[in-house]
mmCIF file of C-alpha atoms in Angstrom:
data_model
loop_
_atom_site.group_PDB
_atom_site.id
_atom_site.type_symbol
_atom_site.label_atom_id
_atom_site.label_comp_id
_atom_site.label_asym_id
_atom_site.label_seq_id
_atom_site.Cartn_x
_atom_site.Cartn_y
_atom_site.Cartn_z
ATOM 1 C CA MET A 27 27.340 3.419 19.603
ATOM 2 C CA ASN A 28 23.724 4.100 19.036
ATOM 3 C CA LYS A 29 21.552 1.265 17.716
ATOM 4 C CA ILE A 30 21.083 1.397 13.980
ATOM 5 C CA LYS A 31 17.397 1.965 12.872
ATOM 6 C CA ALA A 32 15.922 2.064 9.444
ATOM 7 C CA ALA A 33 14.635 5.406 8.389
ATOM 8 C CA ILE A 34 13.047 6.298 5.420
ATOM 9 C CA THR A 35 15.048 9.118 3.718
ATOM 10 C CA ALA A 36 13.348 9.727 0.393
ATOM 11 C CA VAL A 37 9.783 8.996 -1.122
ATOM 12 C CA GLY A 38 8.357 8.903 -4.601
ATOM 13 C CA SER A 39 5.083 8.078 -6.598
ATOM 14 C CA TYR A 40 3.375 7.716 -9.943
ATOM 15 C CA VAL A 41 -0.334 7.439 -11.007
ATOM 16 C CA PRO A 42 -1.517 6.975 -14.523
ATOM 17 C CA ASP A 43 -3.263 10.009 -16.212
ATOM 18 C CA ASP A 44 -6.257 8.358 -17.298
ATOM 19 C CA ILE A 45 -9.317 8.802 -14.438
ATOM 20 C CA LEU A 46 -12.290 6.676 -13.762
ATOM 21 C CA THR A 47 -14.846 8.547 -11.949
ATOM 22 C CA ASN A 48 -17.870 7.321 -10.150
ATOM 23 C CA LYS A 49 -20.173 9.003 -12.885
ATOM 24 C CA MET A 50 -18.180 6.941 -15.398
ATOM 25 C CA LEU A 51 -18.889 3.831 -13.190
ATOM 26 C CA GLU A 52 -22.671 4.605 -13.404
ATOM 27 C CA GLU A 53 -22.600 4.014 -17.124
ATOM 28 C CA MET A 54 -20.982 0.625 -16.479
ATOM 29 C CA VAL A 55 -22.631 -0.957 -13.550
ATOM 30 C CA GLU A 56 -25.831 -0.381 -11.299
ATOM 31 C CA THR A 57 -24.390 2.010 -9.002
ATOM 32 C CA ASN A 58 -24.278 5.788 -8.373
ATOM 33 C CA ASP A 59 -22.018 8.467 -7.101
ATOM 34 C CA GLU A 60 -23.610 9.062 -3.754
ATOM 35 C CA TRP A 61 -23.730 5.260 -3.141
ATOM 36 C CA ILE A 62 -20.031 4.702 -3.631
ATOM 37 C CA THR A 63 -19.090 8.062 -1.798
ATOM 38 C CA THR A 64 -21.220 7.306 1.213
ATOM 39 C CA ARG A 65 -19.781 3.758 1.471
ATOM 40 C CA THR A 66 -16.439 3.873 0.573
ATOM 41 C CA GLY A 67 -15.348 7.691 0.341
ATOM 42 C CA ILE A 68 -13.867 7.050 -3.161
ATOM 43 C CA LYS A 69 -14.615 9.696 -5.901
ATOM 44 C CA GLU A 70 -12.145 8.596 -8.620
ATOM 45 C CA ARG A 71 -9.319 6.278 -9.298
ATOM 46 C CA ARG A 72 -6.532 6.107 -11.876
ATOM 47 C CA ILE A 73 -6.288 3.371 -14.664
ATOM 48 C CA LEU A 74 -3.257 2.363 -16.411
ATOM 49 C CA LYS A 75 -5.016 1.628 -19.919
ATOM 50 C CA ASP A 76 -2.079 0.803 -22.110
ATOM 51 C CA PRO A 77 -2.243 -3.041 -22.497
ATOM 52 C CA ASN A 78 1.478 -3.193 -23.192
ATOM 53 C CA LYS A 79 2.314 -1.695 -19.757
ATOM 54 C CA GLY A 80 1.996 -3.706 -16.469
ATOM 55 C CA THR A 81 2.705 -3.304 -12.820
ATOM 56 C CA SER A 82 6.429 -2.883 -13.488
ATOM 57 C CA TYR A 83 5.838 0.531 -15.649
ATOM 58 C CA LEU A 84 4.065 2.019 -12.411
ATOM 59 C CA GLY A 85 6.890 0.849 -10.060
ATOM 60 C CA ILE A 86 9.586 2.119 -12.474
ATOM 61 C CA GLN A 87 7.907 5.569 -12.693
ATOM 62 C CA ALA A 88 7.533 5.878 -8.976
ATOM 63 C CA ALA A 89 11.197 4.854 -8.446
ATOM 64 C CA LYS A 90 12.409 7.372 -11.098
ATOM 65 C CA ASN A 91 10.345 10.066 -9.302
ATOM 66 C CA LEU A 92 12.112 9.227 -6.116
ATOM 67 C CA ILE A 93 15.570 8.689 -7.598
ATOM 68 C CA GLU A 94 15.519 12.176 -9.644
ATOM 69 C CA LYS A 95 14.122 14.203 -6.749
ATOM 70 C CA ASN A 96 16.699 13.107 -4.301
ATOM 71 C CA ASN A 97 19.492 12.740 -7.028
ATOM 72 C CA ILE A 98 20.246 9.264 -5.961
ATOM 73 C CA ASP A 99 22.569 6.993 -7.994
ATOM 74 C CA PRO A 100 20.711 3.836 -8.783
ATOM 75 C CA LEU A 101 24.183 1.922 -8.424
ATOM 76 C CA GLU A 102 24.157 2.566 -4.710
ATOM 77 C CA ILE A 103 20.872 0.588 -4.105
ATOM 78 C CA ASP A 104 21.783 -2.561 -2.476
ATOM 79 C CA LEU A 105 18.394 -4.276 -2.506
ATOM 80 C CA LEU A 106 14.784 -3.539 -4.344
ATOM 81 C CA ILE A 107 11.938 -5.180 -2.785
ATOM 82 C CA PHE A 108 8.692 -4.975 -5.036
ATOM 83 C CA ALA A 109 5.632 -5.184 -3.081
ATOM 84 C CA THR A 110 2.838 -6.227 -5.240
ATOM 85 C CA THR A 111 -0.204 -8.601 -5.868
ATOM 86 C CA THR A 112 -0.282 -8.033 -9.512
ATOM 87 C CA PRO A 113 3.192 -8.985 -10.942
ATOM 88 C CA ASP A 114 3.867 -8.816 -14.660
ATOM 89 C CA LEU A 115 4.389 -12.330 -15.105
ATOM 90 C CA PRO A 116 3.714 -15.369 -12.725
ATOM 91 C CA VAL A 117 7.148 -16.578 -12.676
ATOM 92 C CA ALA A 118 9.803 -13.942 -13.749
ATOM 93 C CA SER A 119 10.385 -11.453 -10.974
ATOM 94 C CA THR A 120 9.044 -8.030 -11.376
ATOM 95 C CA GLY A 121 11.309 -6.778 -8.810
ATOM 96 C CA ALA A 122 14.321 -8.092 -10.833
ATOM 97 C CA TYR A 123 13.141 -6.448 -14.153
ATOM 98 C CA THR A 124 12.454 -3.194 -12.294
ATOM 99 C CA ALA A 125 15.949 -3.103 -10.704
ATOM 100 C CA SER A 126 17.498 -3.592 -14.172
ATOM 101 C CA GLN A 127 15.386 -0.797 -15.906
ATOM 102 C CA LEU A 128 16.278 1.485 -13.095
ATOM 103 C CA GLY A 129 20.291 0.758 -13.362
ATOM 104 C CA ALA A 130 20.210 -0.492 -9.983
ATOM 105 C CA THR A 131 22.494 -3.270 -11.259
ATOM 106 C CA ASN A 132 24.284 -3.631 -7.848
ATOM 107 C CA ALA A 133 20.919 -4.629 -6.079
ATOM 108 C CA PHE A 134 19.387 -8.032 -5.628
ATOM 109 C CA SER A 135 15.765 -7.865 -5.775
ATOM 110 C CA TYR A 136 12.458 -9.963 -5.343
ATOM 111 C CA ASP A 137 8.844 -9.569 -5.160
ATOM 112 C CA LEU A 138 6.739 -9.597 -1.903
ATOM 113 C CA GLN A 139 3.008 -10.551 -1.809
ATOM 114 C CA ALA A 140 0.859 -9.901 1.067
ATOM 115 C CA ALA A 141 -2.103 -8.211 -0.826
ATOM 116 C CA CYS A 142 -2.842 -4.916 0.676
ATOM 117 C CA SER A 143 -0.299 -5.276 3.429
ATOM 118 C CA SER A 144 2.378 -5.880 0.989
ATOM 119 C CA PHE A 145 4.180 -2.558 1.538
ATOM 120 C CA LEU A 146 3.817 -2.717 5.268
ATOM 121 C CA TYR A 147 5.426 -6.149 5.282
ATOM 122 C CA GLY A 148 7.941 -4.919 2.931
ATOM 123 C CA MET A 149 8.904 -1.932 5.575
ATOM 124 C CA SER A 150 9.543 -4.527 8.005
ATOM 125 C CA THR A 151 11.694 -6.595 5.786
ATOM 126 C CA ALA A 152 13.748 -3.523 4.756
ATOM 127 C CA ALA A 153 14.195 -2.497 8.427
ATOM 128 C CA SER A 154 15.525 -5.958 9.262
ATOM 129 C CA TYR A 155 18.213 -5.735 6.362
ATOM 130 C CA ILE A 156 19.257 -2.329 7.315
ATOM 131 C CA GLU A 157 19.404 -3.181 11.125
ATOM 132 C CA SER A 158 21.616 -6.149 10.359
ATOM 133 C CA GLY A 159 24.166 -3.783 8.992
ATOM 134 C CA ARG A 160 24.673 -5.742 5.885
ATOM 135 C CA TYR A 161 22.815 -2.970 3.481
ATOM 136 C CA LYS A 162 22.823 0.661 3.412
ATOM 137 C CA LYS A 163 20.275 1.418 0.823
ATOM 138 C CA VAL A 164 16.856 -0.602 0.400
ATOM 139 C CA LEU A 165 14.234 0.542 -2.024
ATOM 140 C CA VAL A 166 10.711 -0.596 -1.315
ATOM 141 C CA ILE A 167 8.266 -0.282 -4.064
ATOM 142 C CA GLY A 168 4.645 -0.601 -3.854
ATOM 143 C CA ALA A 169 2.664 -1.003 -6.910
ATOM 144 C CA ASP A 170 -0.457 -2.516 -8.408
ATOM 145 C CA LYS A 171 -2.262 -2.454 -11.631
ATOM 146 C CA MET A 172 -5.472 -3.700 -10.028
ATOM 147 C CA SER A 173 -7.579 -2.940 -13.201
ATOM 148 C CA SER A 174 -5.856 -6.049 -14.641
ATOM 149 C CA ILE A 175 -7.689 -8.244 -12.291
ATOM 150 C CA ILE A 176 -10.961 -6.454 -11.861
ATOM 151 C CA ASP A 177 -14.245 -7.562 -13.305
ATOM 152 C CA TYR A 178 -16.017 -4.387 -14.525
ATOM 153 C CA THR A 179 -19.311 -5.974 -14.500
ATOM 154 C CA ASP A 180 -19.066 -6.706 -10.871
ATOM 155 C CA ARG A 181 -20.126 -3.512 -8.860
ATOM 156 C CA ALA A 182 -18.794 -5.192 -5.501
ATOM 157 C CA THR A 183 -15.256 -4.781 -6.647
ATOM 158 C CA CYS A 184 -15.095 -2.311 -9.546
ATOM 159 C CA ILE A 185 -15.798 0.725 -7.547
ATOM 160 C CA ILE A 186 -13.035 0.149 -5.247
ATOM 161 C CA PHE A 187 -9.756 -0.474 -6.927
ATOM 162 C CA GLY A 188 -7.413 1.800 -9.060
ATOM 163 C CA ASP A 189 -3.973 1.561 -10.289
ATOM 164 C CA GLY A 190 -0.798 3.344 -8.899
ATOM 165 C CA ALA A 191 2.650 3.124 -7.399
ATOM 166 C CA GLY A 192 4.795 4.558 -4.581
ATOM 167 C CA ALA A 193 8.448 4.092 -3.433
ATOM 168 C CA ALA A 194 10.475 4.707 -0.102
ATOM 169 C CA LEU A 195 14.246 4.523 0.304
ATOM 170 C CA PHE A 196 15.279 3.064 3.723
ATOM 171 C CA GLU A 197 18.797 3.910 5.114
ATOM 172 C CA PRO A 198 20.784 3.414 8.513
ATOM 173 C CA ASN A 199 20.134 6.120 11.230
ATOM 174 C CA GLU A 200 21.960 6.314 14.531
ATOM 175 C CA GLU A 201 19.850 9.329 15.820
ATOM 176 C CA GLY A 202 16.967 7.330 16.880
ATOM 177 C CA PHE A 203 14.684 8.045 13.965
ATOM 178 C CA GLY A 204 13.103 5.229 11.502
ATOM 179 C CA LEU A 205 11.260 2.304 12.344
ATOM 180 C CA GLN A 206 10.625 1.744 16.266
ATOM 181 C CA ASP A 207 8.268 -1.133 16.480
ATOM 182 C CA GLU A 208 6.030 -3.300 14.697
ATOM 183 C CA PHE A 209 2.930 -5.569 15.159
ATOM 184 C CA LEU A 210 2.305 -7.782 12.072
ATOM 185 C CA ARG A 211 -0.193 -10.569 11.774
ATOM 186 C CA SER A 212 -1.887 -13.058 9.318
ATOM 187 C CA ASP A 213 -4.834 -15.714 9.346
ATOM 188 C CA GLY A 214 -5.407 -18.012 6.492
ATOM 189 C CA ILE A 215 -9.211 -17.937 6.950
ATOM 190 C CA GLY A 216 -9.041 -15.024 4.822
ATOM 191 C CA ARG A 217 -8.621 -17.073 1.799
ATOM 192 C CA ASN A 218 -12.305 -17.931 1.807
ATOM 193 C CA PHE A 219 -13.301 -14.179 1.403
ATOM 194 C CA LEU A 220 -11.028 -12.340 -0.719
ATOM 195 C CA LYS A 221 -9.399 -14.117 -3.639
ATOM 196 C CA ILE A 222 -8.852 -14.973 -7.222
ATOM 197 C CA ASP A 223 -10.017 -18.602 -7.719
ATOM 198 C CA ALA A 224 -7.968 -19.400 -11.014
ATOM 199 C CA GLY A 225 -4.330 -19.005 -12.208
ATOM 200 C CA GLY A 226 -2.610 -20.453 -9.406
ATOM 201 C CA SER A 227 -1.460 -24.237 -8.854
ATOM 202 C CA LEU A 228 -4.847 -25.118 -7.377
ATOM 203 C CA LEU A 229 -6.900 -24.210 -10.288
ATOM 204 C CA PRO A 230 -4.664 -23.566 -13.460
ATOM 205 C CA ALA A 231 -5.923 -21.425 -16.204
ATOM 206 C CA SER A 232 -8.241 -23.231 -18.809
ATOM 207 C CA GLN A 233 -10.719 -22.183 -21.261
ATOM 208 C CA GLU A 234 -13.402 -23.106 -18.549
ATOM 209 C CA THR A 235 -11.781 -20.672 -15.884
ATOM 210 C CA VAL A 236 -11.746 -17.970 -18.461
ATOM 211 C CA VAL A 237 -15.284 -18.240 -19.492
ATOM 212 C CA ASN A 238 -16.412 -18.449 -15.930
ATOM 213 C CA ARG A 239 -14.451 -15.331 -15.218
ATOM 214 C CA GLN A 240 -12.441 -16.929 -12.486
ATOM 215 C CA HIS A 241 -9.290 -14.769 -12.877
ATOM 216 C CA TYR A 242 -10.799 -11.681 -11.328
ATOM 217 C CA VAL A 243 -10.958 -10.583 -7.691
ATOM 218 C CA GLN A 244 -13.928 -11.807 -5.668
ATOM 219 C CA GLN A 245 -14.812 -10.370 -2.482
ATOM 220 C CA ASP A 246 -17.286 -11.040 0.317
ATOM 221 C CA GLY A 247 -17.514 -7.338 1.233
ATOM 222 C CA LYS A 248 -19.268 -7.385 4.614
ATOM 223 C CA THR A 249 -16.934 -10.353 6.046
ATOM 224 C CA VAL A 250 -13.853 -8.386 4.820
ATOM 225 C CA PHE A 251 -15.236 -5.281 6.300
ATOM 226 C CA LYS A 252 -15.974 -6.674 9.648
ATOM 227 C CA TYR A 253 -12.354 -8.226 10.016
ATOM 228 C CA ALA A 254 -10.535 -5.170 8.626
ATOM 229 C CA VAL A 255 -12.253 -2.800 10.942
ATOM 230 C CA SER A 256 -11.568 -5.235 14.057
ATOM 231 C CA ASN A 257 -7.967 -6.031 13.234
ATOM 232 C CA MET A 258 -6.547 -2.945 11.685
ATOM 233 C CA ALA A 259 -7.892 -0.835 14.604
ATOM 234 C CA GLY A 260 -6.852 -3.497 17.118
ATOM 235 C CA VAL A 261 -3.060 -3.666 16.175
ATOM 236 C CA SER A 262 -2.844 0.260 15.828
ATOM 237 C CA GLU A 263 -4.218 0.589 19.324
ATOM 238 C CA LYS A 264 -1.721 -2.114 20.466
ATOM 239 C CA ILE A 265 1.223 -0.351 18.916
ATOM 240 C CA MET A 266 0.356 2.734 20.872
ATOM 241 C CA LYS A 267 -0.040 1.062 24.061
ATOM 242 C CA ARG A 268 3.075 -0.834 23.725
ATOM 243 C CA ASN A 269 5.152 2.147 23.053
ATOM 244 C CA ASN A 270 3.366 4.561 25.647
ATOM 245 C CA LEU A 271 2.089 6.741 22.769
ATOM 246 C CA LYS A 272 -0.923 8.915 23.813
ATOM 247 C CA GLU A 273 -3.255 10.507 21.229
ATOM 248 C CA GLU A 274 -1.086 13.947 21.415
ATOM 249 C CA ASP A 275 2.219 11.818 20.774
ATOM 250 C CA VAL A 276 0.916 10.669 17.387
ATOM 251 C CA ASN A 277 1.388 13.222 14.560
ATOM 252 C CA TRP A 278 0.044 11.042 11.629
ATOM 253 C CA LEU A 279 -1.854 7.931 11.047
ATOM 254 C CA VAL A 280 -0.729 6.387 7.527
ATOM 255 C CA ALA A 281 -3.473 3.817 7.132
ATOM 256 C CA HIS A 282 -4.300 1.627 4.214
ATOM 257 C CA GLN A 283 -6.622 3.259 1.871
ATOM 258 C CA ALA A 284 -9.545 0.621 1.321
ATOM 259 C CA ASN A 285 -12.549 2.378 2.637
ATOM 260 C CA LYS A 286 -12.969 5.788 4.548
ATOM 261 C CA ARG A 287 -15.050 3.940 7.208
ATOM 262 C CA ILE A 288 -12.429 1.419 8.067
ATOM 263 C CA ILE A 289 -9.972 4.364 8.438
ATOM 264 C CA ASP A 290 -12.233 6.396 10.591
ATOM 265 C CA ALA A 291 -12.907 3.528 12.756
ATOM 266 C CA THR A 292 -9.139 3.119 13.100
ATOM 267 C CA ALA A 293 -8.668 6.699 13.989
ATOM 268 C CA LYS A 294 -11.473 6.453 16.528
ATOM 269 C CA ARG A 295 -9.947 3.526 18.265
ATOM 270 C CA MET A 296 -6.609 5.210 18.368
ATOM 271 C CA GLY A 297 -8.313 8.409 19.801
ATOM 272 C CA LEU A 298 -6.855 10.637 16.986
ATOM 273 C CA SER A 299 -8.508 13.836 15.718
ATOM 274 C CA GLU A 300 -9.338 14.034 11.928
ATOM 275 C CA GLU A 301 -6.603 16.369 11.095
ATOM 276 C CA LYS A 302 -3.897 13.698 11.837
ATOM 277 C CA VAL A 303 -5.392 11.270 9.382
ATOM 278 C CA LEU A 304 -3.859 10.944 6.001
ATOM 279 C CA MET A 305 -6.313 10.307 3.212
ATOM 280 C CA ASN A 306 -6.223 10.463 -0.689
ATOM 281 C CA ILE A 307 -8.653 7.403 -1.185
ATOM 282 C CA GLN A 308 -11.164 10.053 -2.632
ATOM 283 C CA ARG A 309 -8.657 10.393 -5.544
ATOM 284 C CA TYR A 310 -6.934 7.053 -6.007
ATOM 285 C CA GLY A 311 -9.380 4.460 -4.593
ATOM 286 C CA ASN A 312 -7.775 1.217 -3.207
ATOM 287 C CA THR A 313 -4.389 0.889 -5.012
ATOM 288 C CA THR A 314 -3.479 -2.168 -2.765
ATOM 289 C CA SER A 315 0.331 -2.346 -2.321
ATOM 290 C CA ALA A 316 0.647 1.269 -3.330
ATOM 291 C CA THR A 317 -1.693 3.199 -0.858
ATOM 292 C CA LEU A 318 0.918 3.645 2.028
ATOM 293 C CA PRO A 319 3.626 5.043 -0.129
ATOM 294 C CA LEU A 320 1.364 7.015 -2.059
ATOM 295 C CA LEU A 321 0.161 8.836 1.172
ATOM 296 C CA LEU A 322 3.817 9.343 1.951
ATOM 297 C CA SER A 323 4.547 11.033 -1.268
ATOM 298 C CA ASP A 324 1.382 13.123 -1.178
ATOM 299 C CA TYR A 325 1.738 14.394 2.235
ATOM 300 C CA GLU A 326 5.635 14.493 2.451
ATOM 301 C CA LYS A 327 5.950 18.195 2.638
ATOM 302 C CA GLN A 328 3.826 18.151 5.857
ATOM 303 C CA PHE A 329 6.083 15.847 7.670
ATOM 304 C CA LYS A 330 8.852 17.117 9.978
ATOM 305 C CA LYS A 331 11.851 15.578 11.490
ATOM 306 C CA GLY A 332 10.962 13.588 14.667
ATOM 307 C CA ASP A 333 7.445 13.205 13.658
ATOM 308 C CA ASN A 334 5.565 10.035 14.988
ATOM 309 C CA LEU A 335 3.792 8.082 12.223
ATOM 310 C CA VAL A 336 1.620 4.997 13.014
ATOM 311 C CA PHE A 337 1.214 2.846 9.861
ATOM 312 C CA ALA A 338 -1.791 0.459 9.662
ATOM 313 C CA SER A 339 -2.826 -1.940 6.984
ATOM 314 C CA PHE A 340 -5.347 -5.049 6.263
ATOM 315 C CA GLY A 341 -5.390 -7.135 3.217
ATOM 316 C CA GLY A 342 -6.414 -10.443 1.662
ATOM 317 C CA GLY A 343 -5.087 -13.582 3.180
ATOM 318 C CA PHE A 344 -5.884 -12.147 5.617
ATOM 319 C CA THR A 345 -2.812 -9.970 6.271
ATOM 320 C CA TRP A 346 -2.717 -6.904 8.680
ATOM 321 C CA GLY A 347 -0.391 -5.015 10.859
ATOM 322 C CA SER A 348 0.855 -1.685 12.436
ATOM 323 C CA ILE A 349 4.122 -0.069 12.425
ATOM 324 C CA TYR A 350 5.399 2.849 14.339
ATOM 325 C CA LEU A 351 8.042 5.128 12.698
ATOM 326 C CA LYS A 352 9.801 8.253 13.509
ATOM 327 C CA TRP A 353 10.152 10.559 10.636
ATOM 328 C CA ALA A 354 13.821 11.363 9.656
ATOM 329 C CA TYR A 355 13.811 14.565 7.743
ATOM 330 C CA ASN A 356 12.154 17.821 6.862
ATOM 331 C CA SER A 357 11.233 18.277 3.226
#
């Protein structure tokens, strides 16, 4: 009997209709299109403007897209992992609410937070559940309404982030396809360089924290960039060496879309040509937990059964890692 691996069998996505372009940002903060494009690769990002809709709305739409495209019965889903850094509410699980709204009433569910690495960590978790033999269908959703935690007077952060969601269904595979290997890491030093100061147990919300704008993302861009380039490229190179993968063996690099220069540096370290690097940062910006599944959904039709995909991510905390996965189907 072949060993069970966790394969992706379906993907879906959703982005809001409203577009925030670089030109529009020029009217909001001191910046310009050329500066943003040169340093990040971003041209526009999507924004969920409806104040009555949170991250769950994005995730539900992405999951519905997956379910409807692939004619999946929500009742067959065993587990739903909701990867996000912007949950609807601080205590009540966004994942639990999402599962109920989807009609996945036989699934247990929970939220997973590892900043921009949340979906990558979710992939690892889903694979463990599948490989254990206990569960057959695990839905991992990556979604973030980053506009809810961004200060649009801070040009260091408002140019980077957007809203969106993606989803992937994991199922058992005995043909050798699916997740092959992973190398995941974290370092608490990152807490000093990418954070939201207020709203947690260390500094609860107060009138003072609101006035001081301490509920928005703060980032030491140069330090985060340095750590991201070094670590994301490092683990990607390591996963290739550990699995004896040469440049010609890797079909696609599925990298977190935070900054085009970081993605380019990772690809260069891996020795990959430009046509193997998936990129949609120009259209969505950094959607945090949603970047990896959005890439899968956008490029799904180009994947062939047996393709070797290397995932790479880096996020606040710091959290980072790489996953090697064999694609399981032809679209």
